[in-house]
Amino acid sequence: MAASEAGPYARTGGLGDVMGALPAALGALGHEVKVVMPRYSSISNLTYRLTPVLDAVEVADTDGPANVTVERAGKSPRGVEFLFVGYNDYFGRTGMYVDPKTGKDYEDNDLRFAFFARAVIEVARGLEWRPDIIHVHDWQAALVPAYLKTKFGRDSVIGGCATILTIHNLGYQGLFDGDRFAALDLPAEMFYAVTGALEFYGKVNFLKCGIRMADKITTVSPRYAREIQSSDEFGCGLEGVLADRAADLFGIINGVDYSIWSPKTDSLVPHRYGLSNLTGKRMNKVELLNQAGLPVRERTPLIGMVTRLTAQKGIDLLISAAGDIFSSDYQMIILGAGDAEYQSALKRLESRYPDKLKVFLEFNDTLAHLIQAAADMFLMPSRYEPCGLNQMYALRYGTVPVVRAVGGLVDTVVDYDPVSGNGTGFQFDDFTVPALMEALGRARALFQRRQAWSKLIKTGMRVDYSWSASAHRYEALYRSLAPGPQ
């Protein structure tokens, strides 16, 4: 597997969570998995007990061959090795993708991750280890299939290996100016207008190249796999390319690592609890409200959000709905960081509703766990959502999800039916304030019925979204490409 991040070593979001969990789930099924990622400066030798694997591996760069280091993490799950490609010119910087001096993406991210793609292949060659499958993730690793099928097509070690690309979020494609193509050292025809795998309206598009060149493509929920082929709203300009590969495109829902996300064992929350006794959840609510400086109102629903503050996550819709939300009987705690305009707007709302809203503009893992364990409802008003993990965490913590009916949110949250009493949360379809408020209103009405609310909580807590089922689906896909011993 090749990815730009993996937990716990370096992660910025869902990709890192998946890359920390999926390899372990495959290892538990008896597979041998090597995960290759960049050796960022933030990855500590001492913390992860890194040891050299290869003395030097030569990788082609724009100015000629460059020597990279390859190190192995000292402790990994059974069957899994995490390997780190070190090259200070590209990966020894403070930020993974963004230059902290400018707040913008590094201008040479195309060169950095094209280099990483070539390094992934050279690591396998250096180890003289031929994988059955090379599974790459998102745009940062999406050129691996292109290099494999062109520069390394006849290689005795790695040539001809089957490839899979997983798209974690189509909104991030690796788009660069067209005059940068020559530096990638790929055949000229790959940048021909319309027909070229890398060409996208005169620009270079790494993710498009991966979609065109990989043997199979997956994304992180069945609903999202359908959505991204259907319209520009979800396809982000690549809907036609994806529709052309429809027979090779699969949606596999992400899983949850319940060794980390479980209220019965979570060391990051002050009061643990389980299905048989929810007292700890009520105590956590008091703890969180106290930390946030909000008054404790036992019968007022507390809405939690842990999110990036971006348009994708529906923060603009939330801001538009704030007057309606806070004129009703709700309190809300938001944890996250992102676009400056949203951060400022939320802080203004916090000042306007000091007894109802608290905003923490940061990424704080401990607080994220406490919000899941303390809130009554978890809100995700996303414009689009490839999979989403927070709604699955919320279910296990007895925090009822209120979600827009898109992507993986549809696949993992069952809309509550008041007639049958079945369901695990509340959905709304339209990206509008009335639709959002209608779903919140249904949730609040049930919240006032203690017995019915308790049943809904416990139904959600019993849902199993562990990685085992997802890993079996990946395994079946792998075997369809490289059948091995059964």
CSV table of C-alpha atoms in Angstrom, one decimal, residues 57-304:
chain,number,residue,atom,x,y,z
A,57,VAL,CA,17.6,3.5,-2.8
A,58,GLU,CA,18.1,5.5,-5.9
A,59,VAL,CA,15.0,7.4,-7.2
A,60,ALA,CA,14.8,9.5,-10.3
A,61,ASP,CA,14.3,13.2,-9.6
A,62,THR,CA,14.1,16.3,-11.9
A,63,ASP,CA,17.8,17.0,-11.5
A,64,GLY,CA,18.9,13.4,-11.8
A,65,PRO,CA,19.1,10.4,-9.4
A,66,ALA,CA,18.5,11.0,-5.7
A,67,ASN,CA,19.3,8.6,-2.8
A,68,VAL,CA,16.5,8.1,-0.3
A,69,THR,CA,16.5,6.3,3.0
A,70,VAL,CA,14.1,3.5,3.9
A,71,GLU,CA,13.2,2.9,7.5
A,72,ARG,CA,10.8,0.5,9.3
A,73,ALA,CA,8.6,1.2,12.3
A,74,GLY,CA,9.7,-0.8,15.3
A,75,LYS,CA,6.3,-2.1,16.3
A,76,SER,CA,3.4,-2.8,13.9
A,77,PRO,CA,0.3,-5.1,13.8
A,78,ARG,CA,0.7,-8.7,12.9
A,79,GLY,CA,1.5,-9.1,9.2
A,80,VAL,CA,2.1,-5.4,8.6
A,81,GLU,CA,5.3,-3.3,8.0
A,82,PHE,CA,5.2,0.4,7.9
A,83,LEU,CA,8.1,1.7,5.7
A,84,PHE,CA,9.1,5.3,5.5
A,85,VAL,CA,10.8,7.0,2.5
A,86,GLY,CA,13.1,9.7,3.6
A,87,TYR,CA,14.3,12.6,1.4
A,88,ASN,CA,14.8,15.9,3.2
A,89,ASP,CA,14.5,18.0,0.1
A,90,TYR,CA,10.8,17.0,-0.2
A,91,PHE,CA,9.7,15.5,3.1
A,92,GLY,CA,11.9,17.1,5.7
A,93,ARG,CA,9.7,20.2,5.9
A,94,THR,CA,7.5,21.3,8.7
A,95,GLY,CA,4.2,20.8,6.9
A,96,MET,CA,3.0,17.6,5.1
A,97,TYR,CA,1.1,19.4,2.3
A,98,VAL,CA,0.8,23.1,3.4
A,99,ASP,CA,3.6,25.6,3.8
A,100,PRO,CA,3.1,27.0,7.4
A,101,LYS,CA,4.8,30.3,6.2
A,102,THR,CA,2.1,31.0,3.6
A,103,GLY,CA,-0.8,28.8,4.7
A,104,LYS,CA,-1.0,27.5,1.1
A,105,ASP,CA,0.0,24.2,-0.5
A,106,TYR,CA,3.6,23.8,-1.3
A,107,GLU,CA,4.2,24.9,-4.9
A,108,ASP,CA,6.1,21.8,-5.7
A,109,ASN,CA,3.6,19.3,-4.4
A,110,ASP,CA,3.5,17.8,-7.8
A,111,LEU,CA,7.2,17.1,-7.8
A,112,ARG,CA,7.1,15.8,-4.2
A,113,PHE,CA,4.4,13.2,-4.8
A,114,ALA,CA,5.5,12.2,-8.2
A,115,PHE,CA,8.9,11.5,-6.6
A,116,PHE,CA,7.1,9.6,-3.8
A,117,ALA,CA,5.2,7.5,-6.5
A,118,ARG,CA,8.5,6.5,-8.1
A,119,ALA,CA,10.0,5.8,-4.7
A,120,VAL,CA,7.2,3.4,-3.8
A,121,ILE,CA,8.2,1.3,-6.8
A,122,GLU,CA,11.9,1.5,-6.1
A,123,VAL,CA,11.4,0.4,-2.5
A,124,ALA,CA,9.7,-2.8,-3.7
A,125,ARG,CA,12.5,-3.4,-6.2
A,126,GLY,CA,15.1,-2.7,-3.5
A,127,LEU,CA,13.5,-5.2,-1.2
A,128,GLU,CA,13.2,-7.7,-4.1
A,129,TRP,CA,9.7,-8.2,-2.9
A,130,ARG,CA,7.0,-8.7,-5.6
A,131,PRO,CA,3.5,-7.9,-4.2
A,132,ASP,CA,0.4,-9.4,-5.6
A,133,ILE,CA,-1.4,-6.1,-5.4
A,134,ILE,CA,-0.2,-2.5,-5.2
A,135,HIS,CA,-3.0,-0.5,-3.5
A,136,VAL,CA,-2.6,3.3,-3.7
A,137,HIS,CA,-4.6,5.9,-2.0
A,138,ASP,CA,-5.7,9.4,-3.1
A,139,TRP,CA,-4.0,11.7,-5.5
A,140,GLN,CA,-0.7,11.8,-3.7
A,141,ALA,CA,0.0,8.1,-4.7
A,142,ALA,CA,-2.1,8.1,-7.8
A,143,LEU,CA,0.9,8.2,-10.3
A,144,VAL,CA,2.1,4.8,-9.1
A,145,PRO,CA,0.0,2.9,-11.7
A,146,ALA,CA,1.2,5.2,-14.4
A,147,TYR,CA,4.9,4.7,-13.6
A,148,LEU,CA,4.4,1.0,-13.1
A,149,LYS,CA,2.8,0.6,-16.6
A,150,THR,CA,5.3,2.8,-18.4
A,151,LYS,CA,8.8,3.2,-16.8
A,152,PHE,CA,8.6,-0.2,-15.0
A,153,GLY,CA,6.4,-2.2,-17.3
A,154,ARG,CA,9.0,-4.8,-18.1
A,155,ASP,CA,10.8,-4.8,-14.7
A,156,SER,CA,11.6,-8.3,-13.5
A,157,VAL,CA,10.5,-7.6,-9.9
A,158,ILE,CA,7.6,-5.3,-10.1
A,159,GLY,CA,6.5,-5.2,-13.7
A,160,GLY,CA,2.9,-6.3,-14.4
A,161,CYS,CA,1.7,-6.0,-10.8
A,162,ALA,CA,-2.0,-5.4,-10.4
A,163,THR,CA,-3.0,-2.0,-9.1
A,164,ILE,CA,-6.0,-0.5,-7.1
A,165,LEU,CA,-6.7,3.1,-6.5
A,166,THR,CA,-8.9,4.2,-3.6
A,167,ILE,CA,-10.4,7.6,-3.7
A,168,HIS,CA,-11.0,8.9,-0.2
A,169,ASN,CA,-12.3,12.4,-1.3
A,170,LEU,CA,-12.8,13.3,-5.0
A,171,GLY,CA,-12.6,17.0,-4.0
A,172,TYR,CA,-8.8,16.7,-3.8
A,173,GLN,CA,-7.4,15.8,-7.1
A,174,GLY,CA,-3.8,17.0,-7.3
A,175,LEU,CA,-4.3,19.6,-10.0
A,176,PHE,CA,-1.3,21.5,-11.3
A,177,ASP,CA,-0.4,23.8,-14.2
A,178,GLY,CA,0.1,22.1,-17.6
A,179,ASP,CA,3.6,23.4,-18.1
A,180,ARG,CA,4.6,21.2,-15.1
A,181,PHE,CA,3.9,18.0,-17.1
A,182,ALA,CA,7.5,17.6,-18.5
A,183,ALA,CA,9.0,17.3,-15.0
A,184,LEU,CA,6.9,14.2,-14.3
A,185,ASP,CA,9.0,12.1,-16.9
A,186,LEU,CA,6.0,10.3,-18.4
A,187,PRO,CA,5.2,9.6,-22.0
A,188,ALA,CA,4.0,12.7,-24.0
A,189,GLU,CA,0.8,11.0,-25.1
A,190,MET,CA,-0.4,11.0,-21.4
A,191,PHE,CA,-0.9,14.8,-21.7
A,192,TYR,CA,-2.7,14.8,-25.1
A,193,ALA,CA,-5.9,16.9,-24.9
A,194,VAL,CA,-9.0,14.8,-24.0
A,195,THR,CA,-7.3,11.4,-24.5
A,196,GLY,CA,-4.4,11.8,-22.2
A,197,ALA,CA,-4.6,10.2,-18.8
A,198,LEU,CA,-3.1,13.2,-17.0
A,199,GLU,CA,-4.6,16.0,-19.1
A,200,PHE,CA,-7.6,17.9,-17.5
A,201,TYR,CA,-8.6,21.1,-19.3
A,202,GLY,CA,-5.0,22.0,-19.9
A,203,LYS,CA,-3.9,21.1,-16.4
A,204,VAL,CA,-2.2,18.1,-14.9
A,205,ASN,CA,-4.5,16.0,-12.8
A,206,PHE,CA,-2.9,13.2,-10.7
A,207,LEU,CA,-6.2,11.6,-9.6
A,208,LYS,CA,-7.6,11.4,-13.1
A,209,CYS,CA,-4.4,9.6,-14.1
A,210,GLY,CA,-4.9,7.1,-11.3
A,211,ILE,CA,-8.5,6.5,-12.3
A,212,ARG,CA,-7.5,5.9,-15.9
A,213,MET,CA,-4.4,3.8,-15.2
A,214,ALA,CA,-5.3,1.6,-12.2
A,215,ASP,CA,-6.8,-1.9,-12.8
A,216,LYS,CA,-9.6,-1.3,-10.3
A,217,ILE,CA,-10.9,1.7,-8.4
A,218,THR,CA,-12.6,1.9,-5.1
A,219,THR,CA,-14.1,4.6,-3.0
A,220,VAL,CA,-15.2,4.6,0.6
A,221,SER,CA,-18.9,4.0,0.4
A,222,PRO,CA,-21.3,2.4,-2.1
A,223,ARG,CA,-23.5,5.5,-2.2
A,224,TYR,CA,-20.6,7.8,-3.0
A,225,ALA,CA,-19.4,5.4,-5.7
A,226,ARG,CA,-22.7,6.0,-7.5
A,227,GLU,CA,-22.9,9.7,-6.7
A,228,ILE,CA,-19.5,10.5,-8.3
A,229,GLN,CA,-20.5,9.1,-11.6
A,230,SER,CA,-23.8,10.9,-11.8
A,231,SER,CA,-23.3,14.7,-11.7
A,232,ASP,CA,-20.8,17.5,-11.5
A,233,GLU,CA,-22.0,18.2,-8.0
A,234,PHE,CA,-20.4,15.0,-6.7
A,235,GLY,CA,-18.1,14.1,-9.6
A,236,CYS,CA,-16.0,17.4,-9.4
A,237,GLY,CA,-15.5,17.3,-13.1
A,238,LEU,CA,-14.4,13.7,-13.3
A,239,GLU,CA,-17.9,12.1,-13.5
A,240,GLY,CA,-17.4,11.2,-17.1
A,241,VAL,CA,-14.0,9.6,-16.5
A,242,LEU,CA,-15.4,7.6,-13.6
A,243,ALA,CA,-18.5,6.5,-15.6
A,244,ASP,CA,-16.2,5.1,-18.2
A,245,ARG,CA,-14.7,2.9,-15.5
A,246,ALA,CA,-18.0,2.0,-13.9
A,247,ALA,CA,-17.4,-1.7,-14.3
A,248,ASP,CA,-14.2,-1.4,-12.3
A,249,LEU,CA,-15.4,1.0,-9.6
A,250,PHE,CA,-16.5,-0.3,-6.2
A,251,GLY,CA,-17.7,1.3,-3.0
A,252,ILE,CA,-16.4,-0.3,0.2
A,253,ILE,CA,-17.4,1.4,3.4
A,254,ASN,CA,-14.7,2.4,5.8
A,255,GLY,CA,-14.6,0.6,9.2
A,256,VAL,CA,-14.1,1.7,12.8
A,257,ASP,CA,-11.2,0.7,15.1
A,258,TYR,CA,-13.2,-0.2,18.2
A,259,SER,CA,-10.0,-0.7,20.2
A,260,ILE,CA,-9.8,3.2,20.0
A,261,TRP,CA,-13.4,4.2,19.7
A,262,SER,CA,-15.4,2.5,22.4
A,263,PRO,CA,-17.0,4.1,25.5
A,264,LYS,CA,-16.4,1.0,27.5
A,265,THR,CA,-12.6,1.2,27.2
A,266,ASP,CA,-11.9,4.8,26.1
A,267,SER,CA,-9.1,6.2,28.3
A,268,LEU,CA,-9.6,9.7,26.9
A,269,VAL,CA,-13.0,10.2,28.5
A,270,PRO,CA,-13.4,10.7,32.2
A,271,HIS,CA,-16.4,8.4,32.7
A,272,ARG,CA,-16.7,5.1,30.8
A,273,TYR,CA,-20.0,3.4,30.1
A,274,GLY,CA,-21.7,0.7,28.1
A,275,LEU,CA,-25.1,-0.6,26.9
A,276,SER,CA,-26.1,-1.8,30.4
A,277,ASN,CA,-25.5,1.5,32.2
A,278,LEU,CA,-25.5,4.9,30.5
A,279,THR,CA,-24.8,6.8,33.7
A,280,GLY,CA,-21.2,7.6,32.5
A,281,LYS,CA,-22.6,9.3,29.4
A,282,ARG,CA,-24.7,11.7,31.5
A,283,MET,CA,-21.7,12.4,33.7
A,284,ASN,CA,-19.5,13.1,30.6
A,285,LYS,CA,-22.2,15.6,29.4
A,286,VAL,CA,-21.8,17.6,32.7
A,287,GLU,CA,-18.0,17.4,32.4
A,288,LEU,CA,-18.0,18.7,28.8
A,289,LEU,CA,-20.4,21.5,29.5
A,290,ASN,CA,-18.3,22.6,32.4
A,291,GLN,CA,-15.1,22.6,30.3
A,292,ALA,CA,-16.9,24.6,27.7
A,293,GLY,CA,-18.2,27.1,30.2
A,294,LEU,CA,-21.8,26.4,29.3
A,295,PRO,CA,-24.6,26.0,31.8
A,296,VAL,CA,-25.7,22.5,32.6
A,297,ARG,CA,-29.2,21.9,31.3
A,298,GLU,CA,-30.0,18.2,31.6
A,299,ARG,CA,-33.1,18.2,29.4
A,300,THR,CA,-31.6,20.5,26.7
A,301,PRO,CA,-30.2,18.5,23.8
A,302,LEU,CA,-26.5,19.0,23.4
A,303,ILE,CA,-25.3,18.9,19.8
A,304,GLY,CA,-21.7,18.0,19.1
